[in-house]
mmCIF file of C-alpha atoms in Angstrom:
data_model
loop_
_atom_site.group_PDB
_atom_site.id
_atom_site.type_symbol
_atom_site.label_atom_id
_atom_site.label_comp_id
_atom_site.label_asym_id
_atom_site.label_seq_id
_atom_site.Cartn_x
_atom_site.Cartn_y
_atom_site.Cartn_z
ATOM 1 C CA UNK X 348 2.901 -72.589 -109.661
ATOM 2 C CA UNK X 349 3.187 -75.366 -112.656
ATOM 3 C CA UNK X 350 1.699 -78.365 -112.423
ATOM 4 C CA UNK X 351 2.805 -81.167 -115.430
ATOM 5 C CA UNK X 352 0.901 -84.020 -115.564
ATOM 6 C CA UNK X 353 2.266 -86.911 -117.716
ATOM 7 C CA UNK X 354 -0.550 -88.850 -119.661
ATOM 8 C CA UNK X 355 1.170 -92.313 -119.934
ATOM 9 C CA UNK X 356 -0.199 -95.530 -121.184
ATOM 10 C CA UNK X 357 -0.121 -98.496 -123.898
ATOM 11 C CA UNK X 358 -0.980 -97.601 -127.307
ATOM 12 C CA UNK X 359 -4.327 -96.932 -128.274
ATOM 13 C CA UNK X 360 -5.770 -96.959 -125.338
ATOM 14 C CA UNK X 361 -7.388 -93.020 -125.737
ATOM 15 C CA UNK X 362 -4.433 -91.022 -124.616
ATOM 16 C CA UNK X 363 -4.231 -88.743 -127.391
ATOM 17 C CA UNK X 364 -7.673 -88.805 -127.644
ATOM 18 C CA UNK X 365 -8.407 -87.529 -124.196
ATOM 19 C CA UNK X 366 -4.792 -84.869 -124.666
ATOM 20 C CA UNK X 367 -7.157 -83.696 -127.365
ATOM 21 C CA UNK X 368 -10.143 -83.306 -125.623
ATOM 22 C CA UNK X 369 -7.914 -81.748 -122.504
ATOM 23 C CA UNK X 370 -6.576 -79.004 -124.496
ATOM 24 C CA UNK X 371 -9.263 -78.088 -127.274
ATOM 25 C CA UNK X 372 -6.677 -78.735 -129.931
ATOM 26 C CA UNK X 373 -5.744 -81.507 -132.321
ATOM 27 C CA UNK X 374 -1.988 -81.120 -131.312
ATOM 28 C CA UNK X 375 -1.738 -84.824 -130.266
ATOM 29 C CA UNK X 376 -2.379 -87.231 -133.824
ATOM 30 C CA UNK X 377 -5.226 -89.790 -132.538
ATOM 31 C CA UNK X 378 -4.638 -92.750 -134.911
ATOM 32 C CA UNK X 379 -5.392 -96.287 -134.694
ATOM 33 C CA UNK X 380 -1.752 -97.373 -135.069
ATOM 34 C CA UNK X 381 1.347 -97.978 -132.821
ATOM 35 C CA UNK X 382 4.053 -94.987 -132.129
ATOM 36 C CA UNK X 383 1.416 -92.439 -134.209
ATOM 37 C CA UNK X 384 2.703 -89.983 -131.082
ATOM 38 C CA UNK X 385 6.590 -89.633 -131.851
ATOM 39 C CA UNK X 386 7.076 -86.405 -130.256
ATOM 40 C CA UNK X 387 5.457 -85.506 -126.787
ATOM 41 C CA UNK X 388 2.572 -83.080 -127.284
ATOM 42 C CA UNK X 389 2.704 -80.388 -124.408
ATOM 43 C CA UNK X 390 -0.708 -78.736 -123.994
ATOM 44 C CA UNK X 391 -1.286 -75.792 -121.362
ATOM 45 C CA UNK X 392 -4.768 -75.772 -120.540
ATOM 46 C CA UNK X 393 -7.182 -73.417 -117.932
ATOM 47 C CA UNK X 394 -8.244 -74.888 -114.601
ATOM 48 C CA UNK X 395 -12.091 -74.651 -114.491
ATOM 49 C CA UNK X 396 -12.501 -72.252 -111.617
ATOM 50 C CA UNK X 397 -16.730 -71.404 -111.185
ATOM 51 C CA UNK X 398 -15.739 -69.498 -108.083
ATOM 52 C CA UNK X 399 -13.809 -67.090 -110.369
ATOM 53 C CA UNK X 400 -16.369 -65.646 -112.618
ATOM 54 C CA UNK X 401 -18.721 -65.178 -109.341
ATOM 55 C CA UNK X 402 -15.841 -63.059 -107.742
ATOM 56 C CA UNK X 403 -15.129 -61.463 -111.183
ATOM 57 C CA UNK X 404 -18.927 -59.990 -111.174
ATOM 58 C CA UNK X 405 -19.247 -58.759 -108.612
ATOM 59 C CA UNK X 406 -15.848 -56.877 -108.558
ATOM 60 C CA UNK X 407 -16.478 -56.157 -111.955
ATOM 61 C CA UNK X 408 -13.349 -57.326 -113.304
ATOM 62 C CA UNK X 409 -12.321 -56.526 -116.905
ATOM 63 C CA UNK X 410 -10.451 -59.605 -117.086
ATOM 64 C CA UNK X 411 -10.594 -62.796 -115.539
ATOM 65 C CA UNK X 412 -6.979 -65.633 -115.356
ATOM 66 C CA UNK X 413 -7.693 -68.958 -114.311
ATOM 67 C CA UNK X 414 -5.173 -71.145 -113.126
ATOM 68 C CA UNK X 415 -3.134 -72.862 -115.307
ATOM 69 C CA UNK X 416 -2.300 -76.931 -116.014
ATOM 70 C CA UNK X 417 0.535 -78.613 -118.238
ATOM 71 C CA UNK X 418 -0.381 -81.899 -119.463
ATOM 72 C CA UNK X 419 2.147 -84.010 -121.426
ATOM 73 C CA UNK X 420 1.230 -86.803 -123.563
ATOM 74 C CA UNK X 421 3.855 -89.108 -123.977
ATOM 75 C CA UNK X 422 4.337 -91.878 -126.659
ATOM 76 C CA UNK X 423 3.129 -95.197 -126.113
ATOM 77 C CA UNK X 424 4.473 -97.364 -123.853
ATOM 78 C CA UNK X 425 5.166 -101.186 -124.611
ATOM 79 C CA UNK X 426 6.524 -103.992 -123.013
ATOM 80 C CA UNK X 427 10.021 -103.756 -123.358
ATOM 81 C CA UNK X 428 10.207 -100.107 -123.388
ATOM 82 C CA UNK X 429 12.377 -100.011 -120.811
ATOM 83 C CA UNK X 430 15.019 -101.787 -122.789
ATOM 84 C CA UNK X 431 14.506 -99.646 -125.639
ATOM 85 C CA UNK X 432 11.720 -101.168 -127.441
ATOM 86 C CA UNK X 433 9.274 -99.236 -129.602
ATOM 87 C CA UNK X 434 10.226 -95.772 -128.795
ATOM 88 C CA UNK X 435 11.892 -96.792 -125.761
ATOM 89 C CA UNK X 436 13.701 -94.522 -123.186
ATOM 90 C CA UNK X 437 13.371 -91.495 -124.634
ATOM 91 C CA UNK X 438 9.666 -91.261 -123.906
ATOM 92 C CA UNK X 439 10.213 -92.605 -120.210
ATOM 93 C CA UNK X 440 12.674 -89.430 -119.556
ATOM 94 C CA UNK X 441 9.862 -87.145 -120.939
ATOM 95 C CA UNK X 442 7.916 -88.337 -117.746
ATOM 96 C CA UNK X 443 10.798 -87.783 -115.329
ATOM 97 C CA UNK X 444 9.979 -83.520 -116.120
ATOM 98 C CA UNK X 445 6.613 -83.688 -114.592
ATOM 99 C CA UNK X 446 4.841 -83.634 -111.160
ATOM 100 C CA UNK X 447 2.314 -86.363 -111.576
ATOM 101 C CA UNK X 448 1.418 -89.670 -113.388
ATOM 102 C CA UNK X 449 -2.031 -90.243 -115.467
ATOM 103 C CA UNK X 450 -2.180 -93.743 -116.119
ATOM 104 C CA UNK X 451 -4.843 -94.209 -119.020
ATOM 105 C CA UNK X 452 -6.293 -97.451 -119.482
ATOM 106 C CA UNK X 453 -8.599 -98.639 -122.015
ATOM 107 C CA UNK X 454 -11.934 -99.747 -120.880
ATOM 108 C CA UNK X 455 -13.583 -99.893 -124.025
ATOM 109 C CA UNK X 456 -14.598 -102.413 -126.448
ATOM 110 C CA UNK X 457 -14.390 -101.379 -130.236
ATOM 111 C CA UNK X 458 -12.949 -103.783 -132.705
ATOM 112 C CA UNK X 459 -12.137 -100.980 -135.321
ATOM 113 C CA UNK X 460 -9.383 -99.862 -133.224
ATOM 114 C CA UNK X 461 -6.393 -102.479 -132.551
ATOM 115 C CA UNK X 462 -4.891 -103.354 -128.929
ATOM 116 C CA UNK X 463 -0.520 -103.736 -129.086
ATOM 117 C CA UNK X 464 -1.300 -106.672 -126.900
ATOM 118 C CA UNK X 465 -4.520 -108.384 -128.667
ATOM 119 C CA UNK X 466 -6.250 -108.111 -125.691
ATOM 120 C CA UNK X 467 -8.799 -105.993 -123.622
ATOM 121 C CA UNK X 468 -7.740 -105.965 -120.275
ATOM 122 C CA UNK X 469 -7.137 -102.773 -118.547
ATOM 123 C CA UNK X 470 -4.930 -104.302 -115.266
ATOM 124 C CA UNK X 471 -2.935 -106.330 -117.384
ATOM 125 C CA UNK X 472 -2.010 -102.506 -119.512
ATOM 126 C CA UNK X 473 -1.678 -101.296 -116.181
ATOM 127 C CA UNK X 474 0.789 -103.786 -114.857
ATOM 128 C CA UNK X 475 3.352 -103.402 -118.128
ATOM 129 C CA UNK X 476 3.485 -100.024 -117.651
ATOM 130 C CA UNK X 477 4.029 -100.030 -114.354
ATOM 131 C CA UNK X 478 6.608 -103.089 -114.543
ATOM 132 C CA UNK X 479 8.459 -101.164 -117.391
ATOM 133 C CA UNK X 480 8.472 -97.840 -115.176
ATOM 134 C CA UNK X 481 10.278 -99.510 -112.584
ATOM 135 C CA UNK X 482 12.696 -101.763 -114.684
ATOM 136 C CA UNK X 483 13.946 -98.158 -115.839
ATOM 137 C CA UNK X 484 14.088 -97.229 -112.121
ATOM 138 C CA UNK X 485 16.287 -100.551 -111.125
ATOM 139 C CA UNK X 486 18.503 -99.424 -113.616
ATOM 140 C CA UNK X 487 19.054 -96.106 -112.634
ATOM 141 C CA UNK X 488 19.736 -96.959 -109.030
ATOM 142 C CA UNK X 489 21.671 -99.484 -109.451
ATOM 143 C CA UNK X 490 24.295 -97.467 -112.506
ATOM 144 C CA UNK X 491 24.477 -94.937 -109.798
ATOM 145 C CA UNK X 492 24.914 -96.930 -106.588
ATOM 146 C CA UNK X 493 28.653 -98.204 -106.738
ATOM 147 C CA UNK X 494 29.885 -94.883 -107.208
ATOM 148 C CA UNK X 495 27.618 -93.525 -103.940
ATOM 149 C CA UNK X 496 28.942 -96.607 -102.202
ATOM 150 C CA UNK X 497 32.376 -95.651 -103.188
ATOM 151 C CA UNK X 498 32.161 -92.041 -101.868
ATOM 152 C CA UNK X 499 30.625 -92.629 -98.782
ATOM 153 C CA UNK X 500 33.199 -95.404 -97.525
ATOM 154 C CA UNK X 501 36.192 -94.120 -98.851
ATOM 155 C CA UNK X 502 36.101 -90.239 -98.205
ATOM 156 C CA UNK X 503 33.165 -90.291 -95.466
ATOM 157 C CA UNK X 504 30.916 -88.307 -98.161
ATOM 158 C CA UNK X 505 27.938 -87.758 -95.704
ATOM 159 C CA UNK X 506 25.561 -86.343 -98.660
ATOM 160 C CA UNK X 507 26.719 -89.467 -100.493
ATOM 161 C CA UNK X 508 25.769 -91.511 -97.530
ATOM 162 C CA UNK X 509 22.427 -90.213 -97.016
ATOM 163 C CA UNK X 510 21.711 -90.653 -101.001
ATOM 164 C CA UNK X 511 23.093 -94.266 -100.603
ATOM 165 C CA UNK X 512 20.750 -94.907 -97.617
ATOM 166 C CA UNK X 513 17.298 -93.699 -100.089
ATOM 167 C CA UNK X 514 18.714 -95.397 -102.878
ATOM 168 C CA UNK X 515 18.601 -98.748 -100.968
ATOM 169 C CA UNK X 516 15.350 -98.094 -99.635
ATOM 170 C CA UNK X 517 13.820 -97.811 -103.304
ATOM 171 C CA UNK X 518 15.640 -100.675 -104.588
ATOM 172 C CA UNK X 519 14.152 -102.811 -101.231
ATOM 173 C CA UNK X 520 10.872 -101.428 -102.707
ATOM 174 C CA UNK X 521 11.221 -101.924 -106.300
ATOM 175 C CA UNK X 522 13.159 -105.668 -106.156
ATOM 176 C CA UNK X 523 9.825 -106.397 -103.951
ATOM 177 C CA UNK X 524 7.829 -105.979 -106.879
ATOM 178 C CA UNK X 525 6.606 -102.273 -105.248
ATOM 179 C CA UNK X 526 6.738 -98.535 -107.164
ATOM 180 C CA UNK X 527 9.429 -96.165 -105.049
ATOM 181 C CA UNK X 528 5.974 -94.072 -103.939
ATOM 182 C CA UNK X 529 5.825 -96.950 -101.692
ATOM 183 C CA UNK X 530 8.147 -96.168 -99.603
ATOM 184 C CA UNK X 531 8.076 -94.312 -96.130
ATOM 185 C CA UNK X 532 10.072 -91.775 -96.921
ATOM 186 C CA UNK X 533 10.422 -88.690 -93.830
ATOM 187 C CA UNK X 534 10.268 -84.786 -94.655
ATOM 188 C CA UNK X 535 14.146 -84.733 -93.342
ATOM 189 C CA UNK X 536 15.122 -86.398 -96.716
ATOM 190 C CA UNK X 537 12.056 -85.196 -99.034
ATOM 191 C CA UNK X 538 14.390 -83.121 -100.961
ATOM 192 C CA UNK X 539 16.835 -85.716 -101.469
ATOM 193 C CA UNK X 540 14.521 -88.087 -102.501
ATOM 194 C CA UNK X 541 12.815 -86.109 -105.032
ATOM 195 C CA UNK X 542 16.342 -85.437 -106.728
ATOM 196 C CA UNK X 543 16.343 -89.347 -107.358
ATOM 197 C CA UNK X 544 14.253 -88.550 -110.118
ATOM 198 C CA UNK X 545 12.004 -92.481 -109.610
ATOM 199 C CA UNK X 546 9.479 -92.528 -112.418
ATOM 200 C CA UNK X 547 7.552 -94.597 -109.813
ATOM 201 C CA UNK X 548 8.030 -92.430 -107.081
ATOM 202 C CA UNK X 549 5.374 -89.409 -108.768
ATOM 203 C CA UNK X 550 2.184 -89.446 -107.521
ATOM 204 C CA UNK X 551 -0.255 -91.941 -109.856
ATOM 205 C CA UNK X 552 -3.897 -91.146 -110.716
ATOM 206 C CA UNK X 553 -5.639 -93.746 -113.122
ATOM 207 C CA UNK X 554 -7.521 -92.937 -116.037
ATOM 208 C CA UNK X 555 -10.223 -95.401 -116.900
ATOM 209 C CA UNK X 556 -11.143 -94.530 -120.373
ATOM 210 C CA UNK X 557 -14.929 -96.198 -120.941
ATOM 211 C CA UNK X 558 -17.317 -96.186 -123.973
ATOM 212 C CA UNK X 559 -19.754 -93.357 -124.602
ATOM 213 C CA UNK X 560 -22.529 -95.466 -122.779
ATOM 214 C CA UNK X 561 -20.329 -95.750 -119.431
ATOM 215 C CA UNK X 562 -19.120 -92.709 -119.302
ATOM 216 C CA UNK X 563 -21.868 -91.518 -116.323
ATOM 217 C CA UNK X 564 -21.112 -94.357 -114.262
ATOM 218 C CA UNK X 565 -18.478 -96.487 -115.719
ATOM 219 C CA UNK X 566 -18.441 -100.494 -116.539
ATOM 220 C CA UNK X 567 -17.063 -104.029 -115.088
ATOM 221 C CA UNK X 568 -13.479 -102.824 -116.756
ATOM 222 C CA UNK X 569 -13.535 -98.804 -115.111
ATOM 223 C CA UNK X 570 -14.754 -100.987 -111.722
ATOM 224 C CA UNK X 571 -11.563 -103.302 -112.025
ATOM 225 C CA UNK X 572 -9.431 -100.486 -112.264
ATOM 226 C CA UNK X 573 -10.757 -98.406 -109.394
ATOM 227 C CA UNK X 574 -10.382 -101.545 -107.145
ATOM 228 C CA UNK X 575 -6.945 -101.359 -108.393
ATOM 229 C CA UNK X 576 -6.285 -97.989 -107.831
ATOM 230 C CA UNK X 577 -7.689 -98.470 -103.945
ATOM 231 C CA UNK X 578 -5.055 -101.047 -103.464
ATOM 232 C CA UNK X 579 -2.267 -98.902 -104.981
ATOM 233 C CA UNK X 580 -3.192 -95.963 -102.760
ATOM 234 C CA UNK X 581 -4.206 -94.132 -106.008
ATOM 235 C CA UNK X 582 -7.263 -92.355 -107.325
ATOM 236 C CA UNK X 583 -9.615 -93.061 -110.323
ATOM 237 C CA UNK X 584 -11.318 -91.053 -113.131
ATOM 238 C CA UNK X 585 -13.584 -92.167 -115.287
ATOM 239 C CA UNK X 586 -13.483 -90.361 -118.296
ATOM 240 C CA UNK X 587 -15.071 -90.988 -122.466
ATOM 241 C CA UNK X 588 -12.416 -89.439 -124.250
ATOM 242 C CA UNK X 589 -14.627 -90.001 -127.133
ATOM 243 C CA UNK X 590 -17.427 -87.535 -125.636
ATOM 244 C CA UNK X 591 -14.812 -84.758 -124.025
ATOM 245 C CA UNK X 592 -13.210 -84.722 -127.506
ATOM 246 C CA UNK X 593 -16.511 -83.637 -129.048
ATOM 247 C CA UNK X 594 -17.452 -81.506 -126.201
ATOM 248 C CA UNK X 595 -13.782 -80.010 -126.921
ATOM 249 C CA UNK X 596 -15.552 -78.262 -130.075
ATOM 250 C CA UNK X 597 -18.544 -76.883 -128.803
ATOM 251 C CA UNK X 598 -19.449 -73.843 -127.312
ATOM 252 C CA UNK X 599 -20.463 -73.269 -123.325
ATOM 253 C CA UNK X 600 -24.434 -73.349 -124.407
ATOM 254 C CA UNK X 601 -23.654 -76.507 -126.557
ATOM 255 C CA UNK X 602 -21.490 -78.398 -123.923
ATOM 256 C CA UNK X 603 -24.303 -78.331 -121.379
ATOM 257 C CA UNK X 604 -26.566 -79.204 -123.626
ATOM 258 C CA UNK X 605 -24.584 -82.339 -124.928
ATOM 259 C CA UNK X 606 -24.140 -83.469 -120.890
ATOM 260 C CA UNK X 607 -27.836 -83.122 -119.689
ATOM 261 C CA UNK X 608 -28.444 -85.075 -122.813
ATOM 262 C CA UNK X 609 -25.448 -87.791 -121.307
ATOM 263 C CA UNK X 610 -26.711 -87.541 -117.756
ATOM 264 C CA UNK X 611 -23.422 -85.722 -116.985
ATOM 265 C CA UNK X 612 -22.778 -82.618 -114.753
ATOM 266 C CA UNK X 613 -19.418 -81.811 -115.745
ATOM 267 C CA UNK X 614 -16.519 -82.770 -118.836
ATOM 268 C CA UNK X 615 -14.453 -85.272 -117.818
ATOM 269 C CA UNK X 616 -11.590 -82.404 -117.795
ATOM 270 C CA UNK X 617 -13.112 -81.001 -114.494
ATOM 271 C CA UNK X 618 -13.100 -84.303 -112.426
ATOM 272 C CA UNK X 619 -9.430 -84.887 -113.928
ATOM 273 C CA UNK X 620 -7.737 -81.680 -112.926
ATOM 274 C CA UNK X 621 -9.404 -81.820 -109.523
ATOM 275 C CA UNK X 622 -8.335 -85.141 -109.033
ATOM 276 C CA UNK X 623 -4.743 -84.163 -109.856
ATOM 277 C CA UNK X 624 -4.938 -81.091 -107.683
ATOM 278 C CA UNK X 625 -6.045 -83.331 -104.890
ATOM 279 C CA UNK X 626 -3.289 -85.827 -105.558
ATOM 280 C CA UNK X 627 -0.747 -83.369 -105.177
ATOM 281 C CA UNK X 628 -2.642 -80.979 -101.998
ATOM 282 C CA UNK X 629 -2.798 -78.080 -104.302
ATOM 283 C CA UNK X 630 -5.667 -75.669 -103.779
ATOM 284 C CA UNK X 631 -6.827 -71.903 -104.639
ATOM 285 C CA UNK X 632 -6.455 -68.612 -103.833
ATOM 286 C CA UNK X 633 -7.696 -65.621 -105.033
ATOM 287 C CA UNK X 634 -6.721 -62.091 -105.652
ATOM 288 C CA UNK X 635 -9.236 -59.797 -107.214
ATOM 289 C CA UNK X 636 -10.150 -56.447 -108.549
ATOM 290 C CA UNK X 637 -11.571 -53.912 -111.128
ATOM 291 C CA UNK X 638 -8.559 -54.660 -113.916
ATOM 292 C CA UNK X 639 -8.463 -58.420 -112.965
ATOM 293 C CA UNK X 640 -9.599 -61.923 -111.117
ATOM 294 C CA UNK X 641 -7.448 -64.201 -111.113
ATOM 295 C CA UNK X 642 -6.564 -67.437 -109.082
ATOM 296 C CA UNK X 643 -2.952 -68.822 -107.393
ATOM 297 C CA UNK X 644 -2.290 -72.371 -106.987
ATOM 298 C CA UNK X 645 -0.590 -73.845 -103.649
ATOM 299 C CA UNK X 646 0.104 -76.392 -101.829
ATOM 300 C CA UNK X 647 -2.337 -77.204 -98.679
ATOM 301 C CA UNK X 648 -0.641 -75.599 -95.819
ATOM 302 C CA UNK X 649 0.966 -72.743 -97.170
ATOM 303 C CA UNK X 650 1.365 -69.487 -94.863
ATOM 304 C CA UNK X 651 0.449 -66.445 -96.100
ATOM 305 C CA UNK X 652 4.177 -65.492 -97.507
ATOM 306 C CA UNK X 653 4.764 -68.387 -99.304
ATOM 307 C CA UNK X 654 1.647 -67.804 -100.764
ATOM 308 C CA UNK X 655 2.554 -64.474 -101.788
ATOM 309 C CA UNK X 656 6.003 -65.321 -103.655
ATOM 310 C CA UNK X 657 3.607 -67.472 -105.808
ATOM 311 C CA UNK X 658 2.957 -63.898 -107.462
ATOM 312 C CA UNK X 659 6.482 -62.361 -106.570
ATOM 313 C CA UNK X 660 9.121 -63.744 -104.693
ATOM 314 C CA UNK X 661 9.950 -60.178 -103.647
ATOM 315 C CA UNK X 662 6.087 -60.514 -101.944
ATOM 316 C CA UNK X 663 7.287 -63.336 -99.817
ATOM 317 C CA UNK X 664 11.009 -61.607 -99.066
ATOM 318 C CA UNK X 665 9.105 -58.157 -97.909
ATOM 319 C CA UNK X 666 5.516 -59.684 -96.495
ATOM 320 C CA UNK X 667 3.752 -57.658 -94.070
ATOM 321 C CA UNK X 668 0.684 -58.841 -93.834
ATOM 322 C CA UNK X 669 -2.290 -60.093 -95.669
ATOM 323 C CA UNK X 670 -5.678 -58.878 -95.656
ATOM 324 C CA UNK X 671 -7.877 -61.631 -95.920
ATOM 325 C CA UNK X 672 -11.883 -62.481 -97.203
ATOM 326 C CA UNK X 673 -12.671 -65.478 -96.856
ATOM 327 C CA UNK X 674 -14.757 -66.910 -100.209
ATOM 328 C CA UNK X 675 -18.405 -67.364 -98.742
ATOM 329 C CA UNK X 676 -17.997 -63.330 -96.994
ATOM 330 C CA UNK X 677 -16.997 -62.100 -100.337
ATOM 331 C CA UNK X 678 -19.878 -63.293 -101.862
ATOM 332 C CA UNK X 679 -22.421 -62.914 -99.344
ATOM 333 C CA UNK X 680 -21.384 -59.445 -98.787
ATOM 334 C CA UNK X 681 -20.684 -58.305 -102.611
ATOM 335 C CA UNK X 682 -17.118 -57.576 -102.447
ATOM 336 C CA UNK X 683 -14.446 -56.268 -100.602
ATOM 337 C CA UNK X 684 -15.823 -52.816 -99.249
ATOM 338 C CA UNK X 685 -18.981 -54.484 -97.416
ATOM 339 C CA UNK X 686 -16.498 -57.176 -96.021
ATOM 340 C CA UNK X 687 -14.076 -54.651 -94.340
ATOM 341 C CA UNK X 688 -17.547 -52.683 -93.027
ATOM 342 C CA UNK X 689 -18.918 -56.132 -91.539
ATOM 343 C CA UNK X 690 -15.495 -56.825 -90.049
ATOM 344 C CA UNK X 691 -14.679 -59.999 -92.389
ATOM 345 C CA UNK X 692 -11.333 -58.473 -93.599
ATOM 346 C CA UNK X 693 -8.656 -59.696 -91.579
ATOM 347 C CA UNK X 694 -4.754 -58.670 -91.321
ATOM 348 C CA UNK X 695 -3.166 -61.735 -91.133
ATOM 349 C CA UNK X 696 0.249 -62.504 -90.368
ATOM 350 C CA UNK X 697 3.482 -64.692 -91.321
ATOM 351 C CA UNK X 698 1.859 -67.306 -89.524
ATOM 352 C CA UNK X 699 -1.213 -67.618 -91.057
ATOM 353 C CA UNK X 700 -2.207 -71.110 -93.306
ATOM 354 C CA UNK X 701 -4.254 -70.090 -96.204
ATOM 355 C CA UNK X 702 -7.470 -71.726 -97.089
ATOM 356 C CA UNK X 703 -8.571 -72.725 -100.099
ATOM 357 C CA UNK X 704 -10.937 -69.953 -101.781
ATOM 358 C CA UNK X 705 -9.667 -66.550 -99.492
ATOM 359 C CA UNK X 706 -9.458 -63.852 -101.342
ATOM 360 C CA UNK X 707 -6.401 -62.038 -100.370
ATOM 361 C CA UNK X 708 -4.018 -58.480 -100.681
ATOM 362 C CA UNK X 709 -0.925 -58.650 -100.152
ATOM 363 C CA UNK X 710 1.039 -55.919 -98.064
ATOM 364 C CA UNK X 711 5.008 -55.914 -98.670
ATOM 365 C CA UNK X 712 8.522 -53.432 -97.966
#
């Protein structure tokens, strides 16, 4: 399963910085100057996965395939972007591809690199982004609405109808000053609303971007954004782009190093993807054995077949069953032989919801 996450925010605030940092390469140009990202950098980077190398060992696994994450770093965003200014709307469709929102906002002081708006104030970045994200919205709905209108009057188009009715409902939201992920929106017209396409309808996550002295527990400016963030309904991450990018170049012994030196557990890469798995209910499975370990991404909830056509759709179209360990019986027992002896292998069925960690066989026609 893909997951694209867009990393959106004003100029120079640290988002090619941190796109750097998030996938070990210097794809993204980090320079202190408007527009320096005309193209958006696509980086596919490895979910950290600790759980996998201690199921790889003990199976003794030749080779081990994390999960995988797409982040996008799109061009800076500035006020008026909406109406084409800057690099206007082509860099607001490049967010309209992905799954998820990163909002990165700058929450450091440094006078060597210049702010678009002459200012350091991380709600007020937040706030033209988010203004300009939903002016592009407005416009959308409402180019598309008299033609909906049309249809559903004139020739009883029910599809048209129901479109018409979630169309309204996200301008009510928007013209209120609210993003479209807002709105109460039931499963019976998920679908439908997804294929609105609402920039502000993705799931957000904010990004507060602090100095290399805040990056353990943040600042006033990473505190201002997470009480925004609370009354959004979003999450926060606080994250030095500065220190992942030149954690980015070192090896494992040298990373941990550098952090116990920070007073950090983790790079700030960790706490971001699980953030955005969280955001979206994605979690883990795992299928493992002597040529390979490797882990499946999925949503919460998931029954056993669905989680199957992750690896083959013909899985899910001929399931069986599933044989089952959960994560903790693996490991306690060292591996799968022990755990069918001990009676922690189970056949599941269609039925069952996977939980995050099993480690799983599939059985298919």
């Amino acid at each position: 399963m893909a997951l694209k996450v867009a990393i959106v925010g004003l100029p120079n605030v640290g988002k090619s910085t941190l796109f750097n940092a998030l996938t070990k390469t210097a794809a993204a140009q980090a320079a202190n100057y408007p527009f320096c990202t005309i193209e958006p950098n696509t980086g596919d980077v490895a979910v950290p996965e600790p759980r996998l190398n201690v199921l790889a060992e003990i199976a003794g696994s030749k080779e081990i395939i994390p999960a995988r994450i797409t982040f996008v770093d799109v061009a800076g965003l500035v006020r008026g972007a909406s109406k084409g200014e800057g690099l206007g709307n082509q860099f607001l469709a490049n967010i309209r591809d992905c799954d998820a929102v990163a909002f990165v906002a700058r929450c450091f002081i440094d006078d060597d690199i210049t702010h678009v708006e002459n200012r350091i104030d991380p709600i007020a970045d937040l706030e033209i982004i988010e203004t300009e994200l939903m002016l592009a919205d407005l416009e959308s709905l409402e180019r598309r609405r008299p033609n909906l209108e049309k249809r559903a009057r004139s020739s009883g188009d029910k599809e048209a109808a129901a479109t018409l009715r979630l169309v309204d409902l996200a301008l009510t939201q928007l013209n209120a000053g609210k993003p479209a992920r807002t709105a109460e929106v039931g499963k019976e017209d998920k679908k439908a609303w997804d294929m609105l396409q609402l920039l502000t309808a993705l799931p957000a996550l904010y990004v507060a971007n602090v100095d290399e002295g805040s990056a353990d527990k943040g600042n006033e400016l990473s505190e201002r954004v997470a009480e925004r963030a609370k009354a959004d309904g979003a999450n926060t991450v606080v994250i030095s782009a500065k220190i992942d990018s030149e954690l980015a170049v070192l090896d494992e012994a040298e990373q941990m190093e550098f952090l116990q030196e920070l007073g950090l557990a983790e790079p700030g890469l960790n706490r971001l993807i699980r953030e955005a798995y969280a955001l979206l209910g994605l979690q883990s499975y795992f299928t493992v054995g002597p040529k390979e370990a490797r882990a499946w991404t999925i949503h919460v909830g998931d029954t056993a077949p669905q989680a199957a056509g992750v690896i083959h759709t013909d899985f899910e179209k001929g399931f069986i069953r599933a044989e089952t360990i959960a994560y903790d019986d693996y490991v306690a027992l060292r591996g799968e032989a022990k755990a069918r002896e001990a009676g922690k292998l189970r056949a599941e069925g269609k039925s069952y919801v996977v939980k995050d960690g099993d480690v799983m066989n599939f059985l298919f026609s």
